[in-house]
C-alpha positions as a Markdown table, in Angstrom:
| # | Residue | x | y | z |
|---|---|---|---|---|
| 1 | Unk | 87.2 | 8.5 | 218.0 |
| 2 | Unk | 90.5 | 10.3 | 217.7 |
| 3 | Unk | 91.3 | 11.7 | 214.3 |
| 4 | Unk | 94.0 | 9.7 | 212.7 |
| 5 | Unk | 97.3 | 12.5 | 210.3 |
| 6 | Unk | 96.6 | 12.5 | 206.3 |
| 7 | Unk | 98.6 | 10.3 | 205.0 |
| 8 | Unk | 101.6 | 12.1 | 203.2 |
| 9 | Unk | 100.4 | 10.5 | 199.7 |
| 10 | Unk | 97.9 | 13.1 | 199.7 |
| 11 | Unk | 100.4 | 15.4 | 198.7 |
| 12 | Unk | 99.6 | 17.5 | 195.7 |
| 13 | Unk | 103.5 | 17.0 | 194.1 |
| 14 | Unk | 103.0 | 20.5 | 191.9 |
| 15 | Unk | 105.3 | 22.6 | 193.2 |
| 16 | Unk | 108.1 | 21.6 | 191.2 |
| 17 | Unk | 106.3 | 20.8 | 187.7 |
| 18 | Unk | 104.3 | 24.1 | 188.1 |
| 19 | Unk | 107.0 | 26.6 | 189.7 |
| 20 | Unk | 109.9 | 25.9 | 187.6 |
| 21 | Unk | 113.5 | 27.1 | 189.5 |
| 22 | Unk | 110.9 | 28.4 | 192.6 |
| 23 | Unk | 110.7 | 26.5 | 196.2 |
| 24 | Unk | 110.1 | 23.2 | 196.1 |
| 25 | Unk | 108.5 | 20.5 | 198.9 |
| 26 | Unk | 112.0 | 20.0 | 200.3 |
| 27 | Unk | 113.4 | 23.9 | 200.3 |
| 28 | Unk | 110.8 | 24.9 | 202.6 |
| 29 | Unk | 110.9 | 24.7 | 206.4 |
| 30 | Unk | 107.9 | 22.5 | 207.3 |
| 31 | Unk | 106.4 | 23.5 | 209.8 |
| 32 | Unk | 105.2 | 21.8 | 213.5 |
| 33 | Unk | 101.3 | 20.1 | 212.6 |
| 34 | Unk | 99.7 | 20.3 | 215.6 |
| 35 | Unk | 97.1 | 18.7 | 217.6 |
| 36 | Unk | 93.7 | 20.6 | 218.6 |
| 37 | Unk | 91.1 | 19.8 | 220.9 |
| 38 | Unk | 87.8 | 21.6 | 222.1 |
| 39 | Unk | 86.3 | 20.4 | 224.9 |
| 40 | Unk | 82.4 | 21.8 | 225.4 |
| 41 | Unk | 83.2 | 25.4 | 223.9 |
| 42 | Unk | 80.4 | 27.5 | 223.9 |
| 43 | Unk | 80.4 | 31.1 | 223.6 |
| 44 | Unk | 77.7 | 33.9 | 225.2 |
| 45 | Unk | 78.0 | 37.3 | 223.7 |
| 46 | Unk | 76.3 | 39.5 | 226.7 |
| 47 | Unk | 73.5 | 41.9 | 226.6 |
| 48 | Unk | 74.9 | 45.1 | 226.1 |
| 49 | Unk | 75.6 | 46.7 | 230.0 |
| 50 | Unk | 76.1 | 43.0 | 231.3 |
| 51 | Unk | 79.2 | 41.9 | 232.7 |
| 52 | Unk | 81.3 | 39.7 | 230.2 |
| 53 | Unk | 80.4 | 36.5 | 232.1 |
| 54 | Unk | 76.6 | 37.7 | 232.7 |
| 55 | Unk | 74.1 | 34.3 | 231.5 |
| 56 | Unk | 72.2 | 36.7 | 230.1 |
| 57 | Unk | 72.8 | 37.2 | 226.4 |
| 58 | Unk | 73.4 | 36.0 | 223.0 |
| 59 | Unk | 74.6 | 32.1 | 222.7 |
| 60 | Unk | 76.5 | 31.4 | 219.3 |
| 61 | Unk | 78.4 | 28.5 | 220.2 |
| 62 | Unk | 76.7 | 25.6 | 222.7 |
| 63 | Unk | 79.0 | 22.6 | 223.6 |
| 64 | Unk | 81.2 | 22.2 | 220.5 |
| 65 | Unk | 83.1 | 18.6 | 220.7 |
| 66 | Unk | 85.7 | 18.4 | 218.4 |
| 67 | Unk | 89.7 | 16.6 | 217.6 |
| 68 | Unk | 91.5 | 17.8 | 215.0 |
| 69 | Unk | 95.4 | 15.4 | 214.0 |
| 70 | Unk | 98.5 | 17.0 | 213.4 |
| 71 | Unk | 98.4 | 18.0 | 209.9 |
| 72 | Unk | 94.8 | 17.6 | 209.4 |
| 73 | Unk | 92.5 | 19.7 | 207.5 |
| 74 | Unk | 89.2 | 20.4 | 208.7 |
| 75 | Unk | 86.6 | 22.3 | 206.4 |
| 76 | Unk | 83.7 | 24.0 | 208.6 |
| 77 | Unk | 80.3 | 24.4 | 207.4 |
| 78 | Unk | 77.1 | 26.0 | 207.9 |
| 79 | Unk | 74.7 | 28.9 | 207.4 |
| 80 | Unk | 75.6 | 32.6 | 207.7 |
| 81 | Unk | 76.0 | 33.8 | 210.7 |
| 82 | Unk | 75.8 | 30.0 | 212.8 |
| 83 | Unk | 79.0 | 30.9 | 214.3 |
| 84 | Unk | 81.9 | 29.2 | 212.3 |
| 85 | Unk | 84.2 | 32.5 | 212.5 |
| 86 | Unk | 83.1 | 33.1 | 216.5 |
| 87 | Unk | 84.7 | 29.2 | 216.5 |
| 88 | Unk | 87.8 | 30.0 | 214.7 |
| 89 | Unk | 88.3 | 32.8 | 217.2 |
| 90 | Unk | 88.4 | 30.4 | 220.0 |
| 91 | Unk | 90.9 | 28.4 | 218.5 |
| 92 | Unk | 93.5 | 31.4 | 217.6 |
| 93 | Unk | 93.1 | 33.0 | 221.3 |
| 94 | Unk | 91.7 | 36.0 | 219.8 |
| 95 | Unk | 88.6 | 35.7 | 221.5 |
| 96 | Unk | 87.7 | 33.5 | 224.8 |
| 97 | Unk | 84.5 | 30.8 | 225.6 |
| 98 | Unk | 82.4 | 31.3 | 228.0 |
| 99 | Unk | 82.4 | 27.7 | 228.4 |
| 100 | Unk | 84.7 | 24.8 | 227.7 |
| 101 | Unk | 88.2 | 24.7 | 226.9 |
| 102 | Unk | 90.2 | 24.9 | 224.0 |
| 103 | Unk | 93.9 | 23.2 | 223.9 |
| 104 | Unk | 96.7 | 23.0 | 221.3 |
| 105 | Unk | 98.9 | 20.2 | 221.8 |
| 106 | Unk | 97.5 | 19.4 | 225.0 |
| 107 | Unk | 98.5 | 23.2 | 225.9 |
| 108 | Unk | 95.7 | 25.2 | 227.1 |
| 109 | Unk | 94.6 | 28.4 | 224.9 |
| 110 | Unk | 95.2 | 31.8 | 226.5 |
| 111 | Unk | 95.3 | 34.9 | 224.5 |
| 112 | Unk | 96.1 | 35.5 | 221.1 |
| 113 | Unk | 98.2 | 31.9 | 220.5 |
| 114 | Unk | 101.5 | 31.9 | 218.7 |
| 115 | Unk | 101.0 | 28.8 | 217.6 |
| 116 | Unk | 98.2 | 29.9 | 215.3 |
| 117 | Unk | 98.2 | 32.0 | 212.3 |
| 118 | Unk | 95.0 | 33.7 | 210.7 |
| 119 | Unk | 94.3 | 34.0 | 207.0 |
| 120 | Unk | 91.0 | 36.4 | 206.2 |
| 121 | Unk | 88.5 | 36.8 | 203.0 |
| 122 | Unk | 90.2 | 40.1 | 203.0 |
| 123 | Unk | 93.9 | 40.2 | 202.3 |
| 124 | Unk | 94.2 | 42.8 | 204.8 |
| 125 | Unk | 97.5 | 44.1 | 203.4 |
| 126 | Unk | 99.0 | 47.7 | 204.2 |
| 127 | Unk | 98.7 | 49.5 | 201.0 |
| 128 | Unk | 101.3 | 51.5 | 201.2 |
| 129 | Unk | 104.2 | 48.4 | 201.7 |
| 130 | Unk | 105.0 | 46.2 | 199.2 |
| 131 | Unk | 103.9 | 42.4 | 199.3 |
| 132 | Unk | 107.4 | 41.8 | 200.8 |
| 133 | Unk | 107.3 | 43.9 | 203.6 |
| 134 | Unk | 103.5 | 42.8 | 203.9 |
| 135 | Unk | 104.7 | 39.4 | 204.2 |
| 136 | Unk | 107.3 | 40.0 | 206.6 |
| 137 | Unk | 105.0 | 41.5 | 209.0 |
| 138 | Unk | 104.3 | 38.0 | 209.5 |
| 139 | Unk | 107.5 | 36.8 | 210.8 |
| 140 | Unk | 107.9 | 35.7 | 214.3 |
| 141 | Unk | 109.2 | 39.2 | 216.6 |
| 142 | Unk | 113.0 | 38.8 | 217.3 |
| 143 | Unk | 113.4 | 36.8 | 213.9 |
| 144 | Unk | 117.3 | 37.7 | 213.0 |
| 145 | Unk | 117.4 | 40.2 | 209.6 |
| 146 | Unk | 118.7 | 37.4 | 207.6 |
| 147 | Unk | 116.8 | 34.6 | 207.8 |
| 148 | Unk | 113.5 | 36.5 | 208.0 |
| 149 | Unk | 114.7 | 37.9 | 204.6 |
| 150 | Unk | 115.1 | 34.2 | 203.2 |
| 151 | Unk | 112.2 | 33.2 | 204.7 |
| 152 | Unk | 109.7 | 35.7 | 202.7 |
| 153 | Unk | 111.5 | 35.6 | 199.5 |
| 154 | Unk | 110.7 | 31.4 | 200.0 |
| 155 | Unk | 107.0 | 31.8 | 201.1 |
| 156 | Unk | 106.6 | 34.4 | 197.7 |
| 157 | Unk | 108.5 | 31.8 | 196.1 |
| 158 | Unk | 105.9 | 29.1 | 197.3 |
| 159 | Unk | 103.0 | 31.1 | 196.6 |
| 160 | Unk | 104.2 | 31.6 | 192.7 |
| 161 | Unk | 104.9 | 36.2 | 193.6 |
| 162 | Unk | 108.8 | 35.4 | 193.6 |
| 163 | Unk | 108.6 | 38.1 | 190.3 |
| 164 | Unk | 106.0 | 40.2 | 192.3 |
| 165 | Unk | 107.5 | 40.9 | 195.4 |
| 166 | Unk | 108.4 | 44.6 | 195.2 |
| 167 | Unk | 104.9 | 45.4 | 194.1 |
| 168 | Unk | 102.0 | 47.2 | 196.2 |
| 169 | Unk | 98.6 | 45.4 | 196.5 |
| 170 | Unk | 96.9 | 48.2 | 194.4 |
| 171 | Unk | 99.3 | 46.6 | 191.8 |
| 172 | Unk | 98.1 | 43.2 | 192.0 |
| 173 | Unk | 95.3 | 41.3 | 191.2 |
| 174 | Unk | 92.7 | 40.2 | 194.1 |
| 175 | Unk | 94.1 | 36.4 | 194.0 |
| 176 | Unk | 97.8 | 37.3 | 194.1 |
| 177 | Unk | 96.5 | 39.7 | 197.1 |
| 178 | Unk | 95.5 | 36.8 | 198.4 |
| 179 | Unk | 98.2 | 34.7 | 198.1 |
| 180 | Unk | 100.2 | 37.6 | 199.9 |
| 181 | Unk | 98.3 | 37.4 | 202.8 |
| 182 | Unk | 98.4 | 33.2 | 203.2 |
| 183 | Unk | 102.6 | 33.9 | 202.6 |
| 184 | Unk | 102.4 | 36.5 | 205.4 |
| 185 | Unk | 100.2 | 33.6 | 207.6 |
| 186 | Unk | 102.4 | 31.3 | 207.3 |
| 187 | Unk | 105.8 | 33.5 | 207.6 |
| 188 | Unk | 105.3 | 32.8 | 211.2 |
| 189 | Unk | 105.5 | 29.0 | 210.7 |
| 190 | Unk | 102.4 | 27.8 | 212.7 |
| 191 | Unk | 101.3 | 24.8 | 214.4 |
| 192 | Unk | 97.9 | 25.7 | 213.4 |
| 193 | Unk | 96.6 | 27.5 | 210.3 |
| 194 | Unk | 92.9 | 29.2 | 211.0 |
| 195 | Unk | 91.8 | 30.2 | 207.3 |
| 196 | Unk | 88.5 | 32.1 | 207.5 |
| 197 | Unk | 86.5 | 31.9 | 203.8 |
| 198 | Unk | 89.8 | 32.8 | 202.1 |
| 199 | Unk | 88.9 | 32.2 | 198.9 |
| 200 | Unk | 85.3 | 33.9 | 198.8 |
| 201 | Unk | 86.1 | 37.2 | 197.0 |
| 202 | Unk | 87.8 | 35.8 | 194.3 |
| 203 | Unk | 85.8 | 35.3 | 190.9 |
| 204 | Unk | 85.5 | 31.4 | 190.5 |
| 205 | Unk | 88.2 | 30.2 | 188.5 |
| 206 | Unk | 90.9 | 32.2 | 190.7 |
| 207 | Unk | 89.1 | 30.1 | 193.5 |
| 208 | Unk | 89.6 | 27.3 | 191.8 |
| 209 | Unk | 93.3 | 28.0 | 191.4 |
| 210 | Unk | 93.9 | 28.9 | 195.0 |
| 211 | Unk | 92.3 | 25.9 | 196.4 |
| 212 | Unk | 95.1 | 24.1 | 194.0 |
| 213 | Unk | 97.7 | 26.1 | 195.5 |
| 214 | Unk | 96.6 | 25.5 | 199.2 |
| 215 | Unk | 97.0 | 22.0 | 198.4 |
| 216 | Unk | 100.8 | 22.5 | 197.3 |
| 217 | Unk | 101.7 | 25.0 | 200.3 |
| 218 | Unk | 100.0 | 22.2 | 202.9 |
| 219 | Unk | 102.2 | 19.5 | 201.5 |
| 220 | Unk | 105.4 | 21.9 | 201.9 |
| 221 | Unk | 104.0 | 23.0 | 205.0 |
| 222 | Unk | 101.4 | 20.6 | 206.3 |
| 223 | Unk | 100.2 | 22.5 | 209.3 |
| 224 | Unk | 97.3 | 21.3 | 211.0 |
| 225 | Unk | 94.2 | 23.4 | 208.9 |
| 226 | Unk | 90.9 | 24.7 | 209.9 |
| 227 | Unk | 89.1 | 26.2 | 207.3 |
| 228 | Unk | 85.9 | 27.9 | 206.9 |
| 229 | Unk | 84.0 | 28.1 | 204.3 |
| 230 | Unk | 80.3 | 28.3 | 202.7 |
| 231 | Unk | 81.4 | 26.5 | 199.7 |
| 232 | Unk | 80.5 | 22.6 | 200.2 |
| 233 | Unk | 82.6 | 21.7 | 197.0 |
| 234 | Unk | 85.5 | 23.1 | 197.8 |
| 235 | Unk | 85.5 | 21.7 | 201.4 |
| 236 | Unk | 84.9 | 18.4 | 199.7 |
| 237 | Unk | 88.0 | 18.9 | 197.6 |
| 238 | Unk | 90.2 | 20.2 | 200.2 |
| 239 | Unk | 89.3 | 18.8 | 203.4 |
| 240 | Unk | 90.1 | 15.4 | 205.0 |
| 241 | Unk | 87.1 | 16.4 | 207.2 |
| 242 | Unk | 83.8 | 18.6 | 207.3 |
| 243 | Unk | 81.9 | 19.6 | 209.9 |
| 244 | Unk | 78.5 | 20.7 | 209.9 |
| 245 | Unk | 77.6 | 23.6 | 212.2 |
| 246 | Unk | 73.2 | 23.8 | 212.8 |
| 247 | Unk | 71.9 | 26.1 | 214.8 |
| 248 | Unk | 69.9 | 24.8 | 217.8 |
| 249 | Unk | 66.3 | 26.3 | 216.2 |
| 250 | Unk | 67.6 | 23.8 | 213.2 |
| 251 | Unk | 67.6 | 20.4 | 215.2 |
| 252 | Unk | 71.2 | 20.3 | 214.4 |
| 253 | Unk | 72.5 | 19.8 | 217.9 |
| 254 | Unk | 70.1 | 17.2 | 218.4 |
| 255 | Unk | 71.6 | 15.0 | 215.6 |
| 256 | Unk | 75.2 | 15.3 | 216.9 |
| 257 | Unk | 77.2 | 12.2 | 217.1 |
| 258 | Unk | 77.0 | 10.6 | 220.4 |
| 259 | Unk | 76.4 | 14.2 | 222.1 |
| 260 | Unk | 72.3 | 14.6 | 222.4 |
| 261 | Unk | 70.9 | 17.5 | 222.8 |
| 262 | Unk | 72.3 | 19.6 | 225.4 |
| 263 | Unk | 70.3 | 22.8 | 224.8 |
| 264 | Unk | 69.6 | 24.0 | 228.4 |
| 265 | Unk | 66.9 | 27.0 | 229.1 |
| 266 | Unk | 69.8 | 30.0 | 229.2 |
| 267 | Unk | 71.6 | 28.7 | 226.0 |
| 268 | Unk | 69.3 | 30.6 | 223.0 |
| 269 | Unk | 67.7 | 28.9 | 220.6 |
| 270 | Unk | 70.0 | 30.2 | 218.0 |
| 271 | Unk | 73.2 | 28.5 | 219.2 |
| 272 | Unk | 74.8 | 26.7 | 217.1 |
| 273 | Unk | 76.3 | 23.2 | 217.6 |
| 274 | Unk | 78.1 | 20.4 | 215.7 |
| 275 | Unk | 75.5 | 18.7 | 213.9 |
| 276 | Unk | 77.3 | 16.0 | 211.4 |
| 277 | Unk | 81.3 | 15.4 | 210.3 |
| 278 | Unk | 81.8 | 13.7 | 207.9 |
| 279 | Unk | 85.2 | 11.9 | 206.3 |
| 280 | Unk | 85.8 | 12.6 | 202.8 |
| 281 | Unk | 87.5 | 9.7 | 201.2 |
| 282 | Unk | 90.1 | 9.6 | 198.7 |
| 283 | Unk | 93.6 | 11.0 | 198.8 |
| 284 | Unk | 93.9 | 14.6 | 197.5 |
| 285 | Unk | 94.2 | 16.1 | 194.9 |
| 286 | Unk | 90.9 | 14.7 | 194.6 |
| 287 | Unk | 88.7 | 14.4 | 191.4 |
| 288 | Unk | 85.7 | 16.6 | 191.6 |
| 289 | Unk | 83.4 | 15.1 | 189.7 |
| 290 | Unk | 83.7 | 11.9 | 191.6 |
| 291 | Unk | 80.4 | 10.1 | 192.1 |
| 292 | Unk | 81.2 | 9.7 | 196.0 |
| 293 | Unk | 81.6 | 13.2 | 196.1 |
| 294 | Unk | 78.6 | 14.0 | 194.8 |
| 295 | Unk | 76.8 | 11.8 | 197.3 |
| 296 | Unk | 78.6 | 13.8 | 199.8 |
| 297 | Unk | 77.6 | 17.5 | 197.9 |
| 298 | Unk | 74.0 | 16.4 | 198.4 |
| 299 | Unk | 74.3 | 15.2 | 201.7 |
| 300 | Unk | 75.4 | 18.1 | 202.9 |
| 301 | Unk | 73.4 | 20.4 | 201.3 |
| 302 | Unk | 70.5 | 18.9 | 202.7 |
| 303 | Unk | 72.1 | 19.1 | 205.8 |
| 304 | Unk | 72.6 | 23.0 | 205.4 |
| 305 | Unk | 68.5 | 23.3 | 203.7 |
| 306 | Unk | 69.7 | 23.5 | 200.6 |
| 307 | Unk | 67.7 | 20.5 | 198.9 |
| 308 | Unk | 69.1 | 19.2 | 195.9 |
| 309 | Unk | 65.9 | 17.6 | 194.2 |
| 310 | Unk | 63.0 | 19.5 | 193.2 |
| 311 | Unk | 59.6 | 17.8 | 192.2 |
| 312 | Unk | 57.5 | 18.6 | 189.7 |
């Protein structure tokens, strides 16, 4: 089934109450959701000596399946090291399957994609420039001096670092860092937004705040979202999606929707498939201690081998 766009009531509507005279929904320049497809991606690291398209080797990714809607955001789960970053590589072009295809808006993916735009669990920000420049590293080349000017001061604006903007990032705290790097992200106004555990350094009630703030910067500027994360309540809070990533050792391919088990004898036992996605219900922002939520929380924490009951 083809994922259906949120609906736009699931915007957040904080930007306005919480930011004051700063940018609200309607200054900002929303950017172009788009559509993205895999089609069978898998992805074989090779032995070391062994031609990049050698069988031999190290499967991460076997046959991945998966539709993401204009606007969307997709929350990916699963274990460390199952492959949810080697995915997100797939999709920004800065790595290439081995097998299957990858295409936003029915374009195929070749090379690092413009369309996309990368946000790390480091900030990644040159020490010696100030979060402006940082942020304007971001901005599309050939962008005229002018408007790539007003477009940073809006995205600091967005991000609530209007009053920190001539600071360095040894000046700033790690979630305002962090902030920095989704403003320079998005500076290049993406069809696609790949954001890759963004919020795992932070202590938890930064987190808690950034996921907040996500919310606001996706209803100014709903691109399409793919996020990873290890954190099944915040993927329950943010995403209209998750998808559960098990390794082929785990039985997790063999449980995914409509697909079998397609393990074959050169694809490792380690590689990891999609193994469950579920739809969170509910408009966002969501309540987190809903009881359908919690349902979900445990579900998926079985799902991952994480049980949630404990006998005696």
């Amino acid at each position: 089934m083809v994922p259906t766009a949120p609906s736009t009531a699931q915007s957040t509507g904080r930007l306005t109450a919480s930011s004051g005279a700063g940018a609200s929904v309607s200054d900002v320049v929303a950017s172009p959701a788009l559509p993205v497809r895999l089609d069978g991606v898998s992805r074989t690291f090779p032995a070391p000596g062994a031609a990049r398209d050698a069988q031999a080797g190290r499967t991460v990714l076997h046959g991945v399946d998966l539709e993401v809607a204009p606007g969307e955001i997709v929350a990916v789960l699963g274990p460390s090291g199952c492959g949810k970053s080697t995915l997100l590589r797939q999709v920004s072009g800065l790595d290439a399957p081995t097998g299957g295809r990858v295409t936003i808006d029915d374009g195929p993916v070749v090379g690092a994609d413009p369309r996309t735009a990368v946000a790390f669990q480091e900030p990644r920000l040159l020490p010696w420039r100030t979060l402006t420049q940082n942020v304007a590293l971001g901005l599309p080349p050939g962008t005229a001096k002018d408007a790539g000017r007003a477009r940073v001061a809006q995205l600091l604006d967005l991000v609530g670092l209007a009053t920190s903007a001539g600071l360095r990032p040894r000046q700033v705290s790690g979630g305002m860092a962090q902030r920095a790097s989704l403003a320079r992200a998005l500076a290049r106004n993406p069809g696609v937004l790949l954001l890759d555990e963004p919020f795992g350094a932070l202590d938890a009630l930064t987190r808690l705040r950034m996921q907040d703030l996500l919310l606001d910067v996706h209803a100014a500027q709903p691109a399409t979202i793919l996020l990873v994360t290890h954190d099944v309540e915040e993927a329950l809070y943010l995403a209209d999606r998750v998808v559960l990533l098990r390794t082929l050792a785990d039985g997790g391919a063999a449980r995914a929707a409509g697909s079998g088990d397609r393990a074959d004898a050169g694809s490792g036992d380690r590689a990891a498939s999609i193994a469950r996605i579920v739809d969170v219900p509910g408009d966002r922002p969501r309540d987190r201690a809903a009881r359908d939520l919690a349902e979900l929380r445990a579900e998926l924490l079985d799902g991952l081998g994480v049980p949630t009951h404990h006998d005696r």
